[in-house]
Tab-separated table of C-alpha atoms in Angstrom:
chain	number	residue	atom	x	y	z
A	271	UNK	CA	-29.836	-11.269	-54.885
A	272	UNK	CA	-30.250	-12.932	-51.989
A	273	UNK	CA	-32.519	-11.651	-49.031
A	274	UNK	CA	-31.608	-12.803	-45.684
A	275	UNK	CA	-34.559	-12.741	-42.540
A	276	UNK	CA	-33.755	-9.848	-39.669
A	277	UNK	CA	-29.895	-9.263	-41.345
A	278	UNK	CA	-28.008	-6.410	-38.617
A	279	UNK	CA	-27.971	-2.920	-40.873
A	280	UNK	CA	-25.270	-1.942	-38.685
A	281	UNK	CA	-21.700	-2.484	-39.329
A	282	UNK	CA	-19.699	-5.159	-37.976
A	283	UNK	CA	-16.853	-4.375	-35.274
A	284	UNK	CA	-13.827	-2.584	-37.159
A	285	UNK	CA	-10.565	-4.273	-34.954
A	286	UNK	CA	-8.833	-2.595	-36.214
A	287	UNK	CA	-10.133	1.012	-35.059
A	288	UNK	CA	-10.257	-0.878	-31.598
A	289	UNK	CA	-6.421	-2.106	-31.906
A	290	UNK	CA	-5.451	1.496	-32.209
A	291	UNK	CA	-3.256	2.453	-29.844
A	292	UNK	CA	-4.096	-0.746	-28.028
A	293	UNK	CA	-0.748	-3.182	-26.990
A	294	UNK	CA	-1.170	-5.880	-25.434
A	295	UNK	CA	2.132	-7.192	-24.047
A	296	UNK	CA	5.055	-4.707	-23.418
A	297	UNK	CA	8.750	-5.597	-21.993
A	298	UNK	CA	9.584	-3.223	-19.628
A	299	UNK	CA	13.494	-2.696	-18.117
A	300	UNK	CA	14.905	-2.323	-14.889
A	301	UNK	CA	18.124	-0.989	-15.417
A	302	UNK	CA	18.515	-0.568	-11.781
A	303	UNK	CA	17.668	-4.175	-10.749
A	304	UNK	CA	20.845	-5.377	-12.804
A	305	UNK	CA	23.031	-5.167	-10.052
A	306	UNK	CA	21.672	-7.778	-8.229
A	307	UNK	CA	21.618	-10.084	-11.632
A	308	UNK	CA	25.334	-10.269	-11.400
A	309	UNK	CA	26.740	-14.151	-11.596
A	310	UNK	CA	29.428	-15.361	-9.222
A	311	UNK	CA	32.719	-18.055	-10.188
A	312	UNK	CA	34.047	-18.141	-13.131
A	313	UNK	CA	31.178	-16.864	-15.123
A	314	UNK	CA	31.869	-13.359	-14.428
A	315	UNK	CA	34.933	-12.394	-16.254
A	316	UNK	CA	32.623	-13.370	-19.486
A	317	UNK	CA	29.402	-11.030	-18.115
A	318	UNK	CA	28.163	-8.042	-19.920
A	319	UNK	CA	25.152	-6.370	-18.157
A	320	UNK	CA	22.392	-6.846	-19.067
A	321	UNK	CA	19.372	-5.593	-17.750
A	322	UNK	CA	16.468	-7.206	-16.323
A	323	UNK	CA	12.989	-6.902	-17.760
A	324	UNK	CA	9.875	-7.525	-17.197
A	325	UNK	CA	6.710	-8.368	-19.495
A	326	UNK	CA	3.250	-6.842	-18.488
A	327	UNK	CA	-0.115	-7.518	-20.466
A	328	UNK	CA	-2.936	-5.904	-20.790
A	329	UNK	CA	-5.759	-6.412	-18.026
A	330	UNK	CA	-9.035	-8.419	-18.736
A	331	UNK	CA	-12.743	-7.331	-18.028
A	332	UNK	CA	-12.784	-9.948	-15.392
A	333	UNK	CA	-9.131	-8.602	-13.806
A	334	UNK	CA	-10.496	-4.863	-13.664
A	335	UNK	CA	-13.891	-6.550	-11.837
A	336	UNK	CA	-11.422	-8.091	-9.366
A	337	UNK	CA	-9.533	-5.352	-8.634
A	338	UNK	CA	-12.671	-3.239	-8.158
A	339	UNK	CA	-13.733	-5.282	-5.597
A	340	UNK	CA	-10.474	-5.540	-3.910
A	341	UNK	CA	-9.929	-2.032	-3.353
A	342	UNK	CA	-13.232	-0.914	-2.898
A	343	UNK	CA	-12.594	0.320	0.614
A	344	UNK	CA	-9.667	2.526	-0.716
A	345	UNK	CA	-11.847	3.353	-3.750
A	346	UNK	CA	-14.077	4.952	-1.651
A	347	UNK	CA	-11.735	6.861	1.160
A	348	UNK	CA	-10.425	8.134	-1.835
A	349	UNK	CA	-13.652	9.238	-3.553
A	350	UNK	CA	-14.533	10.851	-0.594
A	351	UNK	CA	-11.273	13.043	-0.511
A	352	UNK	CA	-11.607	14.036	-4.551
A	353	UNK	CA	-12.855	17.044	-4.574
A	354	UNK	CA	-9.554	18.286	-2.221
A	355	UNK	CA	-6.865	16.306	-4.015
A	356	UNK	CA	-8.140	17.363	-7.798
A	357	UNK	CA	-8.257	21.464	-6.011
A	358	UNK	CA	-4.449	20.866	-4.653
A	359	UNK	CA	-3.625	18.898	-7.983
A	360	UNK	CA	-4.736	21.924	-9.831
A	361	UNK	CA	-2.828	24.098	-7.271
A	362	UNK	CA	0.721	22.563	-8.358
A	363	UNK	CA	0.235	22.323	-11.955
A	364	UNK	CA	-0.661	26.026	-12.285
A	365	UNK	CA	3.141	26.146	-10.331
A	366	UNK	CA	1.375	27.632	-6.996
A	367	UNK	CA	3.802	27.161	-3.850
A	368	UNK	CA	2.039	24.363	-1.988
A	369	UNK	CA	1.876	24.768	1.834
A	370	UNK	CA	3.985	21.978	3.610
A	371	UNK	CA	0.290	20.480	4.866
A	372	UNK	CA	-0.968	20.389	1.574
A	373	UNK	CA	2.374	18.779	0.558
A	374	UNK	CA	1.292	15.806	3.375
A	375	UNK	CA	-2.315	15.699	2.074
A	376	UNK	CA	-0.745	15.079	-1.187
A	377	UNK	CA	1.569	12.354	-0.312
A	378	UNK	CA	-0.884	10.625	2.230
A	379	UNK	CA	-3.035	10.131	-0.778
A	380	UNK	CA	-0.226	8.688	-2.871
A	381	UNK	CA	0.776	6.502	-0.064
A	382	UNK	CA	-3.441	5.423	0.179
A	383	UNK	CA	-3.417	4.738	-3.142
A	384	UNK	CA	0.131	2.143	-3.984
A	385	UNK	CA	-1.885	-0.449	-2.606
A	386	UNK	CA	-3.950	-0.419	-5.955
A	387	UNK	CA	-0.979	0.160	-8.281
A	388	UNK	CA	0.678	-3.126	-6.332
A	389	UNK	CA	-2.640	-4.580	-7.111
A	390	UNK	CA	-2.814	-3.906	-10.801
A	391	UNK	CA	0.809	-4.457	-11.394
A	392	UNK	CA	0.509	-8.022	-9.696
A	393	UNK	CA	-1.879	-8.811	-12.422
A	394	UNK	CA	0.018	-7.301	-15.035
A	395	UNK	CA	3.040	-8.927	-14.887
A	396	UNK	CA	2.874	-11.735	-16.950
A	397	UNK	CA	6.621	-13.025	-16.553
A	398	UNK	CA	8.254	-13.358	-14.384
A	399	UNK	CA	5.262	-14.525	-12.183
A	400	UNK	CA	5.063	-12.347	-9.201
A	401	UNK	CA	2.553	-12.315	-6.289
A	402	UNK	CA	1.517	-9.128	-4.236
A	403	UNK	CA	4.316	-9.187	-1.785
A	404	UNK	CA	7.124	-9.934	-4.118
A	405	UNK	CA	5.835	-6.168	-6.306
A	406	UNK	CA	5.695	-4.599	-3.334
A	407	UNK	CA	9.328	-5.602	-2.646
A	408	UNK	CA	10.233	-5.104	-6.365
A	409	UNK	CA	9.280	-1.811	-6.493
A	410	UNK	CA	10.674	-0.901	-3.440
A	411	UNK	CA	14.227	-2.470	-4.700
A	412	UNK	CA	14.002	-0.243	-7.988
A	413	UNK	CA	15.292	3.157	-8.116
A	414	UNK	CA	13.063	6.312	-8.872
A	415	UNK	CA	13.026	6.345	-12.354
A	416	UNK	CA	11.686	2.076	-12.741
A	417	UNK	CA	9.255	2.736	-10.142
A	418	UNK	CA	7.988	5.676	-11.896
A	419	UNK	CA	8.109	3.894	-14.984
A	420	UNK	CA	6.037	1.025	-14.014
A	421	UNK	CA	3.582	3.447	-12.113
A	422	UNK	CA	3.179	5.032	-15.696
A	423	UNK	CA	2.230	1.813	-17.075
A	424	UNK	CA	-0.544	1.340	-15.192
A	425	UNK	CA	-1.501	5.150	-15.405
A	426	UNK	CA	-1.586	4.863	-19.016
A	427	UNK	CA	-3.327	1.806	-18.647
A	428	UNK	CA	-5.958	3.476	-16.928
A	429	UNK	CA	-5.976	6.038	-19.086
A	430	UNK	CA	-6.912	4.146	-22.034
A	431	UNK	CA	-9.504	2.038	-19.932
A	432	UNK	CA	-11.276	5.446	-19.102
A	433	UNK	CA	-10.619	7.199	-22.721
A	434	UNK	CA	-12.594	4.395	-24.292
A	435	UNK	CA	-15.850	4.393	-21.290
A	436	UNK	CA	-15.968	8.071	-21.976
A	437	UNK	CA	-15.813	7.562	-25.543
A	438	UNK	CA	-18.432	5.015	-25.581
A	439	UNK	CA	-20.758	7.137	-23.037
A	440	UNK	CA	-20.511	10.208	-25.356
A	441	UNK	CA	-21.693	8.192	-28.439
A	442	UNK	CA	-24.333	7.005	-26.444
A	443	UNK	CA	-25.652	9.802	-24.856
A	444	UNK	CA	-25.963	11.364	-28.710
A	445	UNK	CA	-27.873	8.153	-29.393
A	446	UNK	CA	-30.412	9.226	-26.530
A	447	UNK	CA	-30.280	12.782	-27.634
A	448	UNK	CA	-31.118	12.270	-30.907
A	449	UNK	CA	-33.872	9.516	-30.254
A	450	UNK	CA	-35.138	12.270	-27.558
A	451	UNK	CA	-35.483	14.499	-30.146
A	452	UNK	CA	-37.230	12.284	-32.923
A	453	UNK	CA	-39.754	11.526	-30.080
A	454	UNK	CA	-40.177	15.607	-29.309
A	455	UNK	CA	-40.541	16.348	-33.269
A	456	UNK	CA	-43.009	13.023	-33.495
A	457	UNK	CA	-45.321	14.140	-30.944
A	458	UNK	CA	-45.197	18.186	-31.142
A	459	UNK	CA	-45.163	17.906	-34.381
């Protein structure tokens, strides 16, 4: 047997655990874009619809940095207003009638926070390429159901981004826990 100087006793990085759940490109349709796909002349008599897509990636470390610090102002008008929004959230999914000025609070937030989602999707769509102004316009063209769509994206996005910090906080706050409490039982003991 071989020995080998300072070799890790800890397990090398399962992908495969980390690929779970993870995608990394998704095509995502329009269906109501396609009537502005429509070709003129001739062309047309041999048309079926079809319906636009678009692909959208996954963001990188460096993407979600940049994005931080682009929205940090709205970040933090936001942050300020939690505590208000999460109460009124939890208001309308227990089915309570909202007030029509918690109704505004609501959608002044949402309206604070597209900026953001315009933000993230500019970086996310990988083809066609699109800058800020031309999502903003995009999802302004696209009925209800694509915008809410794409807004889910980057929600579940999001999602995943947080599920895994929480997920890696929680294993490491046992790691302190239990390393508190070898110290304890070393010294009291």
């Amino acid at each position: 047997m071989v020995s080998v100087r300072n070799q890790m006793s800890e397990p090398l990085v399962d992908i495969l655990s980390v690929r779970q759940e993870y995608w990394n490109r998704k095509t995502v349709e329009l269906p109501s874009l396609a009537q502005f796909h429509k070709p003129k002349g001739w062309r047309r008599w041999f048309w079926k619809e079809e319906t636009p897509v678009l692909v959208l990636r996954r963001l990188s470390e460096a993407e979600w940095t940049d994005i931080n610090v682009r929205f940090n102002d709205i970040k933090l008008e936001i942050a300020k207003e939690m505590d208000m929004l999460r109460h009124l959230v939890d208001k309308m999914m227990e089915g309570e009638l909202m007030t029509e000025k918690e109704m505004k609070v609501l959608h002044a937030a949402t309206v604070k926070v597209m900026p953001i989602y315009i933000g993230m999707l500019e970086l996310m769509i990988e083809e066609p390429k699109m800058d800020y102004e031309s999502v903003r316009l995009l999802l302004d063209a696209c009925d209800k159901r694509d915008k809410d769509t794409l807004i889910a994206f980057v929600d579940m996005l999001t999602t995943e981004k947080m599920k895994a910090a929480q997920a890696i906080y929680k294993e490491q706050l046992q790691d302190i826990k239990k390393t508190e409490a070898e110290m304890l039982a070393k010294y009291n003991g």
